[in-house]
Amino acid sequence: MKRLDFTTLRLFIAIADSHSLTRAAAREHLALAAVSKRISDLETQLSTALLYRRPRGVELTPAGHALLHHARHMLDSLDHLTADLSDYSVGVRGHVRMHANTSAVIEFLPEDLSDFTWRYPQIRIDMQERLSHEIIAAVREGLTDIGIFSAHIPAAELQTRAYRRDRLALVTASDHPLAGHASIAFAETLDYDFIGLEQDSSLHSLLQQDAQRLKRALRMRIQVRSFEGICRMIDRGMGVGILPARAVSAYRGSLSLATVPLSDTWAERELVIGMRDYDSLPLIAREMVDHLTAAAERSGASSHGETPTVATAPRAGEV
């Protein structure tokens, strides 16, 4: 065990992620023969098989899963060590890894991260947009320092801080029969076809759960990965959707959409900042958490959303 090296551990993680020696070799810029030799030597050193060799790739053995878990934590600790030493040697600089869901990326983070980078121009932010359940898993496994996700998704073992609130609204084409409502209950929308996010998204799960509570079917016509895709299909009259009211404002300049606030209590959602352990974060990551928390406190009631409006931009092809 004393002869384990970080290069081999990174290579093993790449193999686990890609289920392929060939793809892992390409990702790590190594020859396939060198990859095969390193893994064979590692198995010999540990006296156990780590991979099942299949005709179309590889799978981890139980021992391989155990090694993967520890390898991720070891490399994560190494990254934190490097970041902390860098912080001490050159002042408050460094690298912050962040995963955030679409709502946070569209509604709040552009302004908050702009302010942060103005204060710390020498830091680098590695931000990835992910689904809430993916973010929680990434934080738990040490693949990211900070995660921002929906509060209603269970996040056992993580420390969380309140970030922002948003308000869900029904989104329709501006000429839709429901567009003129001052507010509407989710139950009143279920007679229409929906355009929504993919199956694993927290927003889809929220809608599906309430439809089941109402003993109604959620008529999901099309599912896509982005808010923009939903809005464009709604604009063309293909269905209705449920989205954060603030997020829809980004598309009002080019699409003819109406937003109607939902009257259901669950329509007001909370976003939280999640981390494994605040005190163990690199200095600059702790600064980021503090900055985001302070920004949320300053925003106060303004983070609850905005008054929905009807956009009047013409459809493509109309005068």
Coordinates of C-alpha atoms in Angstrom, one line a residue:
M1 CA 0.0 0.0 0.0
K2 CA 2.9 2.4 0.6
R3 CA 3.8 2.2 -3.1
L4 CA 0.4 3.6 -4.3
D5 CA 1.0 6.7 -6.5
F6 CA -1.4 9.5 -7.3
T7 CA -1.0 9.0 -11.1
T8 CA -2.3 5.4 -10.9
L9 CA -5.2 6.5 -8.6
R10 CA -6.2 9.2 -11.1
L11 CA -6.0 6.6 -13.8
F12 CA -8.1 4.2 -11.9
I13 CA -10.8 6.8 -11.3
A14 CA -10.8 7.6 -15.1
I15 CA -11.3 3.9 -15.8
A16 CA -14.2 3.7 -13.3
D17 CA -15.8 6.8 -14.8
S18 CA -15.5 5.7 -18.4
H19 CA -15.8 1.9 -18.0
S20 CA -13.1 1.6 -20.5
L21 CA -9.3 1.3 -20.5
T22 CA -9.1 2.9 -23.9
R23 CA -11.1 6.0 -23.0
A24 CA -9.3 6.3 -19.8
A25 CA -5.9 6.2 -21.6
A26 CA -7.1 9.0 -24.0
R27 CA -8.4 11.1 -21.0
E28 CA -5.1 10.7 -19.1
H29 CA -2.9 11.1 -22.3
L30 CA -1.3 7.7 -21.8
A31 CA -0.7 4.7 -24.1
L32 CA -3.2 1.9 -23.7
A33 CA -0.4 -0.6 -23.0
A34 CA 0.9 1.6 -20.2
V35 CA -2.6 1.9 -18.7
S36 CA -3.1 -1.9 -18.8
K37 CA 0.3 -2.4 -17.2
R38 CA -0.3 0.0 -14.4
I39 CA -3.7 -1.6 -13.5
S40 CA -2.2 -5.1 -13.6
D41 CA 0.6 -4.0 -11.4
L42 CA -1.9 -2.4 -9.0
E43 CA -3.9 -5.6 -8.8
T44 CA -0.8 -7.6 -8.1
Q45 CA 0.3 -5.2 -5.4
L46 CA -3.1 -5.3 -3.7
S47 CA -3.4 -9.1 -4.3
T48 CA -7.0 -8.7 -5.6
A49 CA -8.8 -8.1 -8.8
L50 CA -10.2 -4.6 -9.2
L51 CA -11.9 -4.9 -12.6
Y52 CA -14.1 -7.4 -14.5
R53 CA -12.9 -7.4 -18.1
R54 CA -15.9 -7.5 -20.4
P55 CA -16.1 -7.7 -24.2
R56 CA -17.4 -4.1 -24.3
G57 CA -15.5 -2.6 -21.4
V58 CA -14.7 -3.1 -17.8
E59 CA -16.7 -3.0 -14.5
L60 CA -15.5 -2.6 -11.0
T61 CA -15.3 -5.6 -8.6
P62 CA -16.4 -5.1 -5.0
A63 CA -12.7 -4.4 -4.2
G64 CA -12.6 -1.9 -7.1
H65 CA -15.6 0.0 -5.6
A66 CA -13.8 0.2 -2.3
L67 CA -10.6 1.5 -3.9
L68 CA -12.6 4.0 -5.9
H69 CA -14.2 5.4 -2.8
H70 CA -10.8 5.9 -1.0
A71 CA -9.0 7.1 -4.2
R72 CA -11.5 9.9 -4.6
H73 CA -11.1 11.0 -1.0
M74 CA -7.3 10.8 -1.2
L75 CA -7.1 12.9 -4.3
D76 CA -9.7 15.3 -2.9
S77 CA -7.5 15.8 0.2
L78 CA -4.5 16.4 -2.0
D79 CA -6.3 19.1 -4.0
H80 CA -7.4 20.7 -0.7
L81 CA -3.8 20.6 0.6
T82 CA -2.5 22.2 -2.6
A83 CA -5.2 24.9 -2.5
D84 CA -4.5 25.7 1.2
L85 CA -0.8 26.0 0.7
S86 CA -1.4 28.2 -2.4
D87 CA -3.6 30.4 -0.3
Y88 CA -0.9 30.9 2.3
S89 CA 1.9 31.4 -0.1
V90 CA 0.4 34.0 -2.4
G91 CA -2.5 35.5 -0.4
V92 CA -6.1 34.9 -1.0
R93 CA -6.0 33.3 -4.4
G94 CA -6.9 29.8 -5.4
H95 CA -9.4 27.6 -7.1
V96 CA -13.0 27.1 -6.1
R97 CA -15.0 24.1 -7.4
M98 CA -18.8 24.6 -7.5
H99 CA -21.8 22.7 -8.8
A100 CA -25.1 24.5 -9.0
N101 CA -28.6 23.7 -10.4
T102 CA -30.1 25.6 -13.3
S103 CA -32.2 27.9 -11.2
A104 CA -29.2 29.2 -9.3
V105 CA -27.1 29.5 -12.4
I106 CA -29.7 31.6 -14.3
E107 CA -31.3 33.5 -11.5
F108 CA -28.7 34.4 -8.9
L109 CA -25.1 33.3 -9.5
P110 CA -24.2 35.6 -12.4
E111 CA -24.5 38.7 -10.1
D112 CA -23.1 37.0 -7.0
L113 CA -20.1 35.5 -8.7
S114 CA -19.4 38.8 -10.6
D115 CA -19.2 40.6 -7.2
F116 CA -16.9 37.8 -5.8
T117 CA -14.5 37.9 -8.7
W118 CA -14.3 41.6 -8.5
R119 CA -13.2 41.3 -4.9
Y120 CA -10.8 38.4 -5.7
P121 CA -9.7 38.8 -9.3
Q122 CA -6.9 36.2 -9.1
I123 CA -9.1 33.2 -8.1
R124 CA -10.5 30.7 -10.6
I125 CA -14.0 29.3 -10.3
D126 CA -14.8 25.9 -11.8
M127 CA -18.6 25.9 -11.9
Q128 CA -20.6 23.1 -13.5
E129 CA -24.4 23.1 -14.0
R130 CA -25.9 19.9 -12.7
L131 CA -29.1 18.4 -11.4
S132 CA -29.7 18.7 -7.6
H133 CA -29.3 15.0 -6.8
E134 CA -26.0 15.0 -8.9
I135 CA -24.7 18.0 -7.0
I136 CA -25.4 16.4 -3.6
A137 CA -23.6 13.3 -4.7
A138 CA -20.6 15.3 -6.0
V139 CA -20.3 17.2 -2.7
R140 CA -20.6 14.1 -0.7
E141 CA -17.9 12.3 -2.8
G142 CA -15.5 15.3 -2.7
L143 CA -15.8 16.0 -6.4
T144 CA -16.7 19.7 -5.7
D145 CA -16.2 22.0 -2.8
I146 CA -19.6 23.8 -2.8
G147 CA -23.0 22.8 -4.2
I148 CA -26.2 24.8 -4.6
F149 CA -29.3 22.8 -4.9
S150 CA -33.0 22.6 -4.0
A151 CA -33.6 22.3 -0.2
H152 CA -36.4 19.7 -0.6
I153 CA -33.9 17.1 -1.9
P154 CA -32.5 15.0 1.1
A155 CA -28.8 15.9 1.7
A156 CA -27.8 13.7 4.6
E157 CA -24.2 14.2 6.0
L158 CA -23.9 17.6 4.3
Q159 CA -23.7 21.0 6.1
T160 CA -26.1 23.5 4.5
R161 CA -26.8 27.2 4.6
A162 CA -29.8 29.0 3.3
Y163 CA -29.1 30.8 -0.1
R164 CA -32.1 32.1 -2.0
R165 CA -35.8 31.6 -2.6
D166 CA -37.5 31.5 -5.9
R167 CA -41.2 31.3 -6.9
L168 CA -42.5 28.8 -9.4
A169 CA -44.9 30.0 -12.1
L170 CA -47.0 28.5 -14.9
V171 CA -45.4 29.4 -18.2
T172 CA -47.6 29.5 -21.3
A173 CA -47.7 31.1 -24.8
S174 CA -49.1 34.6 -24.5
D175 CA -52.3 33.5 -26.3
H176 CA -53.0 30.5 -24.2
P177 CA -56.4 30.2 -22.4
L178 CA -54.6 30.2 -19.0
A179 CA -52.4 33.2 -19.7
G180 CA -54.8 35.8 -18.4
H181 CA -55.1 34.4 -14.8
A182 CA -53.9 36.5 -11.9
S183 CA -52.7 33.3 -10.2
I184 CA -53.5 29.6 -10.6
A185 CA -53.3 26.3 -8.6
F186 CA -51.2 23.5 -10.0
A187 CA -54.4 21.3 -10.1
E188 CA -56.0 23.7 -12.7
T189 CA -53.1 23.1 -15.1
L190 CA -53.2 19.3 -15.3
D191 CA -55.6 19.2 -18.2
Y192 CA -52.9 20.5 -20.5
D193 CA -49.8 18.9 -22.0
F194 CA -46.5 19.8 -20.3
I195 CA -43.0 20.7 -21.5
G196 CA -40.6 19.9 -18.7
L197 CA -37.1 19.0 -17.5
E198 CA -35.8 15.5 -17.7
Q199 CA -36.9 12.8 -15.4
D200 CA -34.2 13.1 -12.7
S201 CA -34.5 16.8 -12.1
S202 CA -35.8 18.0 -8.7
L203 CA -38.4 20.2 -10.4
H204 CA -39.9 17.3 -12.3
S205 CA -39.9 15.2 -9.1
L206 CA -41.7 18.0 -7.3
L207 CA -44.4 18.3 -10.0
Q208 CA -44.8 14.5 -10.2
Q209 CA -45.2 14.2 -6.4
D210 CA -48.0 16.8 -6.3
A211 CA -49.8 15.3 -9.3
Q212 CA -49.8 11.9 -7.5
R213 CA -51.1 13.6 -4.4
L214 CA -53.9 15.0 -6.5
K215 CA -54.4 11.6 -8.0
R216 CA -54.0 13.1 -11.4
A217 CA -51.7 12.3 -14.3
L218 CA -48.9 14.7 -15.3
R219 CA -49.2 14.8 -19.1
M220 CA -45.5 15.3 -19.9
R221 CA -45.3 15.7 -23.7
I222 CA -41.7 16.6 -24.1
Q223 CA -38.7 16.6 -21.6
V224 CA -35.5 18.6 -22.3
R225 CA -32.4 19.6 -20.3
S226 CA -32.7 23.3 -20.3
F227 CA -35.1 26.1 -19.3
E228 CA -34.5 27.7 -22.7
G229 CA -35.6 24.6 -24.5
I230 CA -38.8 24.5 -22.4
C231 CA -39.5 28.2 -23.1
R232 CA -39.0 27.9 -26.9
M233 CA -41.3 24.9 -27.1
I234 CA -44.0 26.7 -25.0
D235 CA -43.6 29.8 -27.3
R236 CA -44.5 27.6 -30.3
G237 CA -47.7 26.4 -28.6
M238 CA -46.5 22.8 -27.8
G239 CA -47.6 22.8 -24.2
V240 CA -47.2 24.6 -20.8
G241 CA -44.5 24.4 -18.2
I242 CA -43.6 25.2 -14.6
L243 CA -40.5 27.2 -14.1
P244 CA -39.0 29.8 -11.7
A245 CA -40.6 33.2 -12.6
R246 CA -37.3 35.0 -12.5
A247 CA -35.6 32.5 -14.9
V248 CA -38.3 33.1 -17.6
S249 CA -37.4 36.8 -17.7
A250 CA -34.1 35.9 -19.5
Y251 CA -36.2 34.8 -22.6
R252 CA -38.8 37.5 -22.7
G253 CA -37.0 39.6 -25.2
S254 CA -37.2 37.0 -27.9
L255 CA -40.2 34.9 -27.0
S256 CA -43.9 35.6 -26.5
L257 CA -44.6 34.1 -23.1
A258 CA -46.9 34.6 -20.2
T259 CA -46.1 33.7 -16.6
V260 CA -48.9 33.1 -14.0
P261 CA -47.8 32.6 -10.3
L262 CA -48.7 29.3 -8.7
S263 CA -50.8 29.6 -5.6
D264 CA -49.6 26.3 -4.1
T265 CA -47.5 26.6 -1.0
W266 CA -44.8 24.4 -2.4
A267 CA -44.3 26.8 -5.3
E268 CA -42.0 28.9 -3.2
R269 CA -38.7 26.9 -3.2
E270 CA -35.5 27.4 -1.2
L271 CA -32.0 26.9 -2.6
V272 CA -29.3 26.0 -0.2
I273 CA -25.5 26.0 -0.2
G274 CA -24.1 22.5 0.7
M275 CA -20.6 21.4 1.7
R276 CA -19.1 18.4 3.5
D277 CA -17.5 20.5 6.2
Y278 CA -17.1 24.3 6.2
D279 CA -14.0 24.3 8.5
S280 CA -12.2 21.8 6.2
L281 CA -12.8 23.9 3.0
P282 CA -9.8 25.8 1.5
L283 CA -9.7 29.4 2.6
I284 CA -11.0 30.8 -0.7
A285 CA -13.9 28.3 -0.7
R286 CA -14.9 29.5 2.8
E287 CA -14.7 33.0 1.5
M288 CA -17.1 32.0 -1.3
V289 CA -19.6 30.4 1.1
D290 CA -19.5 33.6 3.3
H291 CA -19.9 35.8 0.3
L292 CA -22.9 33.9 -1.1
T293 CA -24.5 33.7 2.4
A294 CA -24.1 37.5 2.8
A295 CA -25.5 38.2 -0.6
A296 CA -28.6 36.2 0.2
E297 CA -29.0 38.1 3.5
R298 CA -28.7 41.4 1.7
S299 CA -31.2 40.4 -1.0
G300 CA -33.9 39.8 1.6
A301 CA -37.4 39.8 0.2
S302 CA -36.1 40.5 -3.3
S303 CA -35.0 36.9 -3.7
H304 CA -38.6 35.6 -3.5
G305 CA -39.1 36.3 -7.1
E306 CA -40.6 39.0 -9.3
T307 CA -44.1 39.9 -10.4
P308 CA -44.9 37.7 -13.4
T309 CA -45.7 39.6 -16.6
V310 CA -46.7 38.8 -20.2
A311 CA -44.0 39.3 -22.8
T312 CA -45.1 40.8 -26.0
A313 CA -42.3 40.1 -28.4
P314 CA -43.7 38.8 -31.7
R315 CA -43.4 35.2 -32.8
A316 CA -41.0 34.3 -35.5
G317 CA -42.6 35.1 -38.8
E318 CA -45.1 37.6 -37.4
V319 CA -45.0 41.3 -38.1

